[in-house]
PDB file of C-alpha atoms in Angstrom:
ATOM      1  CA  MET A  28     -23.467 -11.504  70.582  1.00 53.00           C
ATOM      2  CA  ILE A  29     -20.059 -12.827  72.016  1.00 55.00           C
ATOM      3  CA  ASN A  30     -19.527 -14.279  68.415  1.00 55.00           C
ATOM      4  CA  ILE A  31     -20.010 -11.152  66.595  1.00 55.00           C
ATOM      5  CA  PHE A  32     -17.881  -9.280  69.136  1.00 53.00           C
ATOM      6  CA  LEU A  33     -15.151 -11.682  68.519  1.00 52.00           C
ATOM      7  CA  ILE A  34     -15.340 -11.626  64.785  1.00 54.00           C
ATOM      8  CA  CYS A  35     -15.283  -7.720  64.911  1.00 54.00           C
ATOM      9  CA  ASN A  36     -12.284  -7.757  67.614  1.00 54.00           C
ATOM     10  CA  TYR A  37     -10.516 -10.140  65.154  1.00 55.00           C
ATOM     11  CA  ASP A  38     -10.917  -8.142  62.038  1.00 62.00           C
ATOM     12  CA  PHE A  39      -9.965  -5.024  63.896  1.00 63.00           C
ATOM     13  CA  MET A  40      -6.583  -6.962  65.035  1.00 65.00           C
ATOM     14  CA  GLY A  41      -5.684  -8.152  61.634  1.00 67.00           C
ATOM     15  CA  LEU A  42      -6.012  -4.352  60.279  1.00 66.00           C
ATOM     16  CA  LEU A  43      -3.976  -3.287  63.059  1.00 66.00           C
ATOM     17  CA  ARG A  44      -1.313  -5.842  62.175  1.00 75.00           C
ATOM     18  CA  LYS A  45      -1.428  -4.887  58.585  1.00 73.00           C
ATOM     19  CA  GLY A  46      -1.338  -1.256  59.250  1.00 68.00           C
ATOM     20  CA  MET A  47       1.738  -1.968  61.541  1.00 73.00           C
ATOM     21  CA  ILE A  48       3.416  -3.713  59.118  1.00 74.00           C
ATOM     22  CA  ALA A  49       2.909  -1.015  56.407  1.00 72.00           C
ATOM     23  CA  VAL A  50       4.082   1.503  58.896  1.00 73.00           C
ATOM     24  CA  LEU A  51       7.275  -0.565  59.924  1.00 71.00           C
ATOM     25  CA  ALA A  52       7.954  -1.056  55.942  1.00 69.00           C
ATOM     26  CA  ALA A  53       7.764   2.915  55.256  1.00 68.00           C
ATOM     27  CA  VAL A  54      10.060   3.744  58.465  1.00 66.00           C
ATOM     28  CA  ALA A  55      12.436   1.024  57.235  1.00 62.00           C
ATOM     29  CA  ALA A  56      12.388   2.561  53.778  1.00 60.00           C
ATOM     30  CA  VAL A  57      12.968   6.043  54.844  1.00 58.00           C
ATOM     31  CA  PHE A  58      16.175   4.670  57.164  1.00 59.00           C
ATOM     32  CA  LEU A  59      17.753   2.605  54.185  1.00 53.00           C
ATOM     33  CA  SER A  60      17.195   5.602  52.003  1.00 55.00           C
ATOM     34  CA  ALA A  61      18.816   7.983  54.415  1.00 55.00           C
ATOM     35  CA  CYS A  62      21.918   5.725  54.906  1.00 58.00           C
ATOM     36  CA  TYR A  63      22.698   6.235  51.010  1.00 54.00           C
ATOM     37  CA  GLU A  64      25.750   8.624  50.751  1.00 59.00           C
ATOM     38  CA  PRO A  65      27.181   9.560  47.252  1.00 64.00           C
ATOM     39  CA  SER A  66      30.708   9.372  46.942  1.00 77.00           C
ATOM     40  CA  PRO A  67      32.673  12.442  47.645  1.00 85.00           C
ATOM     41  CA  LEU A  68      34.667  11.740  44.527  1.00 90.00           C
ATOM     42  CA  TYR A  69      31.720  12.402  42.061  1.00 91.00           C
ATOM     43  CA  GLY A  70      32.623  15.485  40.013  1.00 94.00           C
ATOM     44  CA  LYS A  71      35.113  17.307  37.896  1.00 96.00           C
ATOM     45  CA  TRP A  72      38.440  17.849  40.076  1.00 96.00           C
ATOM     46  CA  ALA A  73      41.265  20.104  38.494  1.00 96.00           C
ATOM     47  CA  ASP A  74      44.546  22.163  39.509  1.00 94.00           C
ATOM     48  CA  ASN A  75      46.163  25.289  38.213  1.00 92.00           C
ATOM     49  CA  TYR A  76      48.276  23.342  35.521  1.00 89.00           C
ATOM     50  CA  GLY A  77      45.546  21.840  33.650  1.00 91.00           C
ATOM     51  CA  ASN A  78      45.253  18.339  35.074  1.00 94.00           C
ATOM     52  CA  GLN A  79      41.779  17.241  35.720  1.00 95.00           C
ATOM     53  CA  ILE A  80      39.817  14.123  36.584  1.00 96.00           C
ATOM     54  CA  THR A  81      36.196  13.664  36.178  1.00 96.00           C
ATOM     55  CA  PHE A  82      34.360  10.836  38.322  1.00 95.00           C
ATOM     56  CA  ILE A  83      30.990   9.827  36.858  1.00 93.00           C
ATOM     57  CA  SER A  84      28.622   8.282  39.153  1.00 90.00           C
ATOM     58  CA  ASP A  85      28.330   5.155  36.686  1.00 92.00           C
ATOM     59  CA  GLY A  86      32.046   3.878  37.712  1.00 93.00           C
ATOM     60  CA  THR A  87      33.655   5.693  34.809  1.00 95.00           C
ATOM     61  CA  PHE A  88      36.548   8.475  34.847  1.00 96.00           C
ATOM     62  CA  VAL A  89      37.985  10.770  32.205  1.00 96.00           C
ATOM     63  CA  ALA A  90      41.440  12.313  33.164  1.00 94.00           C
ATOM     64  CA  LYS A  91      43.531  14.786  31.357  1.00 94.00           C
ATOM     65  CA  ILE A  92      47.157  14.505  32.818  1.00 91.00           C
ATOM     66  CA  PHE A  93      50.419  16.460  32.032  1.00 89.00           C
ATOM     67  CA  THR A  94      53.071  13.915  32.412  1.00 78.00           C
ATOM     68  CA  SER A  95      55.589  16.761  33.485  1.00 70.00           C
ATOM     69  CA  ASP A  96      55.446  20.475  34.584  1.00 64.00           C
ATOM     70  CA  ALA A  97      57.418  21.663  31.314  1.00 66.00           C
ATOM     71  CA  ASP A  98      55.049  19.487  28.904  1.00 64.00           C
ATOM     72  CA  GLU A  99      52.803  21.161  26.911  1.00 72.00           C
ATOM     73  CA  SER A 100      50.831  18.037  26.028  1.00 79.00           C
ATOM     74  CA  ALA A 101      48.398  16.179  27.942  1.00 87.00           C
ATOM     75  CA  VAL A 102      47.504  12.303  28.103  1.00 89.00           C
ATOM     76  CA  VAL A 103      44.032  11.948  28.149  1.00 92.00           C
ATOM     77  CA  TYR A 104      42.949   8.611  30.086  1.00 93.00           C
ATOM     78  CA  GLN A 105      39.507   7.026  30.300  1.00 94.00           C
ATOM     79  CA  GLY A 106      38.018   3.998  31.782  1.00 95.00           C
ATOM     80  CA  ASP A 107      36.371   2.808  34.793  1.00 96.00           C
ATOM     81  CA  TYR A 108      37.434   3.237  38.472  1.00 95.00           C
ATOM     82  CA  SER A 109      36.462   1.358  41.857  1.00 93.00           C
ATOM     83  CA  VAL A 110      37.310   2.607  45.392  1.00 92.00           C
ATOM     84  CA  ILE A 111      38.530   0.017  47.946  1.00 89.00           C
ATOM     85  CA  ASP A 112      38.786   1.727  51.392  1.00 85.00           C
ATOM     86  CA  ASN A 113      41.421   4.509  50.688  1.00 88.00           C
ATOM     87  CA  VAL A 114      42.861   3.035  47.252  1.00 93.00           C
ATOM     88  CA  LEU A 115      41.279   4.066  43.959  1.00 93.00           C
ATOM     89  CA  VAL A 116      41.757   1.489  41.016  1.00 94.00           C
ATOM     90  CA  PHE A 117      41.698   3.195  37.532  1.00 94.00           C
ATOM     91  CA  SER A 118      41.168   0.369  35.003  1.00 94.00           C
ATOM     92  CA  VAL A 119      42.297   2.517  31.824  1.00 91.00           C
ATOM     93  CA  SER A 120      40.504   1.607  28.451  1.00 86.00           C
ATOM     94  CA  ASP A 121      43.973   0.747  27.108  1.00 85.00           C
ATOM     95  CA  GLY A 122      44.319  -2.318  29.313  1.00 85.00           C
ATOM     96  CA  ASN A 123      46.608  -0.790  32.123  1.00 86.00           C
ATOM     97  CA  SER A 124      45.686  -0.210  35.877  1.00 89.00           C
ATOM     98  CA  ILE A 125      46.775   2.605  38.034  1.00 89.00           C
ATOM     99  CA  ASN A 126      46.230   2.030  41.647  1.00 91.00           C
ATOM    100  CA  THR A 127      46.771   4.940  44.052  1.00 92.00           C
ATOM    101  CA  GLU A 128      45.925   6.128  47.675  1.00 92.00           C
ATOM    102  CA  TRP A 129      43.692   9.012  47.824  1.00 93.00           C
ATOM    103  CA  ASP A 130      42.555  11.575  50.464  1.00 93.00           C
ATOM    104  CA  ILE A 131      40.094  14.483  50.484  1.00 92.00           C
ATOM    105  CA  ARG A 132      40.661  17.295  52.854  1.00 92.00           C
ATOM    106  CA  GLY A 133      38.188  20.002  52.533  1.00 89.00           C
ATOM    107  CA  SER A 134      37.534  20.503  48.758  1.00 90.00           C
ATOM    108  CA  MET A 135      40.884  19.217  48.032  1.00 95.00           C
ATOM    109  CA  LEU A 136      41.848  15.735  46.428  1.00 95.00           C
ATOM    110  CA  TYR A 137      45.320  14.409  46.878  1.00 96.00           C
ATOM    111  CA  LEU A 138      46.687  11.440  45.076  1.00 94.00           C
ATOM    112  CA  GLU A 139      49.665  10.144  43.216  1.00 93.00           C
ATOM    113  CA  TRP A 140      49.174   9.430  39.433  1.00 89.00           C
ATOM    114  CA  ALA A 141      51.544   6.612  37.765  1.00 85.00           C
ATOM    115  CA  VAL A 142      52.687   8.489  34.549  1.00 78.00           C
ATOM    116  CA  SER A 143      54.813   5.440  33.505  1.00 76.00           C
ATOM    117  CA  GLU A 144      56.112   2.157  35.182  1.00 77.00           C
ATOM    118  CA  ASN A 145      58.895   3.796  37.180  1.00 82.00           C
ATOM    119  CA  ARG A 146      57.525   7.666  37.590  1.00 84.00           C
ATOM    120  CA  THR A 147      54.655   8.925  39.294  1.00 87.00           C
ATOM    121  CA  LYS A 148      53.169  12.450  39.713  1.00 89.00           C
ATOM    122  CA  GLN A 149      51.663  14.113  42.963  1.00 92.00           C
ATOM    123  CA  LEU A 150      48.364  15.513  42.373  1.00 94.00           C
ATOM    124  CA  THR A 151      46.456  18.305  44.466  1.00 94.00           C
ATOM    125  CA  LEU A 152      43.086  18.897  42.763  1.00 95.00           C
ATOM    126  CA  TYR A 153      40.380  21.007  43.952  1.00 95.00           C
ATOM    127  CA  HIS A 154      36.667  20.423  43.349  1.00 94.00           C
ATOM    128  CA  VAL A 155      35.370  22.038  40.525  1.00 93.00           C
ATOM    129  CA  SER A 156      31.928  20.990  39.864  1.00 86.00           C
ATOM    130  CA  LYS A 157      29.407  17.898  40.650  1.00 80.00           C
TER     131      LYS A 157
END
């Protein structure tokens, strides 16, 4: 009789352990998925002058930047981007790289775009869409 009780008790403890492991795994999965936060950069950003940058979640971007305020033609850039702290690194498909500090305040993105080697353009873009 005691042996049957021990066997039943042992099986119950094994099931209890398996159940606890399953519950802990489910709780860990919920916490890990809750910690993921998409980049605030994703989506399309634009200004009233026609400048725009679209950040895609796969790490690519497309930008249309007017090189000067009086210029009526825009340069289209595309390639990959990465974020390192508050620095955006644009790896343009023509082989050039543009590094700029960025800041988002509210729905406004502030950054400095390198138009040429010695000329930059301050951009203040608002979030148009995700």
